[in-house]
């Protein structure tokens, strides 16, 4: 593997991680909101 390939891969990997994290955070907050509404 060339250096640039490795860099590109790690960039892509980090980007993916960020996206996943954001997605899970959104999901989690949605669940919490629903719980708040349903507890009423």
PDB file of C-alpha atoms in Angstrom:
ATOM      1  CA  UNK A   1       0.000   0.000   0.000  1.00  0.00           C
ATOM      2  CA  UNK A   2       1.264   3.438  -0.861  1.00  0.00           C
ATOM      3  CA  UNK A   3       1.386   6.185   1.680  1.00  0.00           C
ATOM      4  CA  UNK A   4      -1.285   8.230  -0.070  1.00  0.00           C
ATOM      5  CA  UNK A   5      -3.586   5.221  -0.221  1.00  0.00           C
ATOM      6  CA  UNK A   6      -3.202   4.690   3.489  1.00  0.00           C
ATOM      7  CA  UNK A   7      -3.915   8.345   4.183  1.00  0.00           C
ATOM      8  CA  UNK A   8      -6.985   8.293   1.994  1.00  0.00           C
ATOM      9  CA  UNK A   9      -8.213   5.151   3.671  1.00  0.00           C
ATOM     10  CA  UNK A  10      -7.759   6.539   7.176  1.00  0.00           C
ATOM     11  CA  UNK A  11      -9.508   9.747   6.130  1.00  0.00           C
ATOM     12  CA  UNK A  12     -12.387   7.742   4.745  1.00  0.00           C
ATOM     13  CA  UNK A  13     -12.465   5.566   7.838  1.00  0.00           C
ATOM     14  CA  UNK A  14     -12.576   8.561  10.171  1.00  0.00           C
ATOM     15  CA  UNK A  15     -15.305  10.143   8.092  1.00  0.00           C
ATOM     16  CA  UNK A  16     -17.316   6.940   8.322  1.00  0.00           C
ATOM     17  CA  UNK A  17     -16.841   6.797  12.070  1.00  0.00           C
ATOM     18  CA  UNK A  18     -18.025  10.372  12.452  1.00  0.00           C
ATOM     19  CA  UNK A  19     -21.091   9.707  10.340  1.00  0.00           C
ATOM     20  CA  UNK A  20     -21.924   6.593  12.344  1.00  0.00           C
ATOM     21  CA  UNK A  21     -21.458   8.450  15.610  1.00  0.00           C
ATOM     22  CA  UNK A  22     -23.718  11.263  14.483  1.00  0.00           C
ATOM     23  CA  UNK A  23     -26.292   8.774  13.285  1.00  0.00           C
ATOM     24  CA  UNK A  24     -26.314   6.926  16.597  1.00  0.00           C
ATOM     25  CA  UNK A  25     -26.500  10.184  18.539  1.00  0.00           C
ATOM     26  CA  UNK A  26     -29.500  11.293  16.504  1.00  0.00           C
ATOM     27  CA  UNK A  27     -31.146   7.916  17.000  1.00  0.00           C
ATOM     28  CA  UNK A  28     -30.499   8.043  20.721  1.00  0.00           C
ATOM     29  CA  UNK A  29     -31.837  11.556  21.141  1.00  0.00           C
ATOM     30  CA  UNK A  30     -34.912  10.613  19.129  1.00  0.00           C
ATOM     31  CA  UNK A  31     -35.540   7.690  21.439  1.00  0.00           C
ATOM     32  CA  UNK A  32     -35.140   9.880  24.499  1.00  0.00           C
ATOM     33  CA  UNK A  33     -37.524  12.470  23.083  1.00  0.00           C
ATOM     34  CA  UNK A  34     -40.101   9.790  22.392  1.00  0.00           C
ATOM     35  CA  UNK A  35     -39.759   8.512  25.918  1.00  0.00           C
ATOM     36  CA  UNK A  36     -40.354  12.001  27.267  1.00  0.00           C
ATOM     37  CA  UNK A  37     -43.482  12.401  25.172  1.00  0.00           C
ATOM     38  CA  UNK A  38     -44.859   8.978  25.984  1.00  0.00           C
ATOM     39  CA  UNK A  39     -44.322   9.473  29.717  1.00  0.00           C
ATOM     40  CA  UNK A  40     -46.874  12.268  29.639  1.00  0.00           C
TER      41      UNK A  40
END
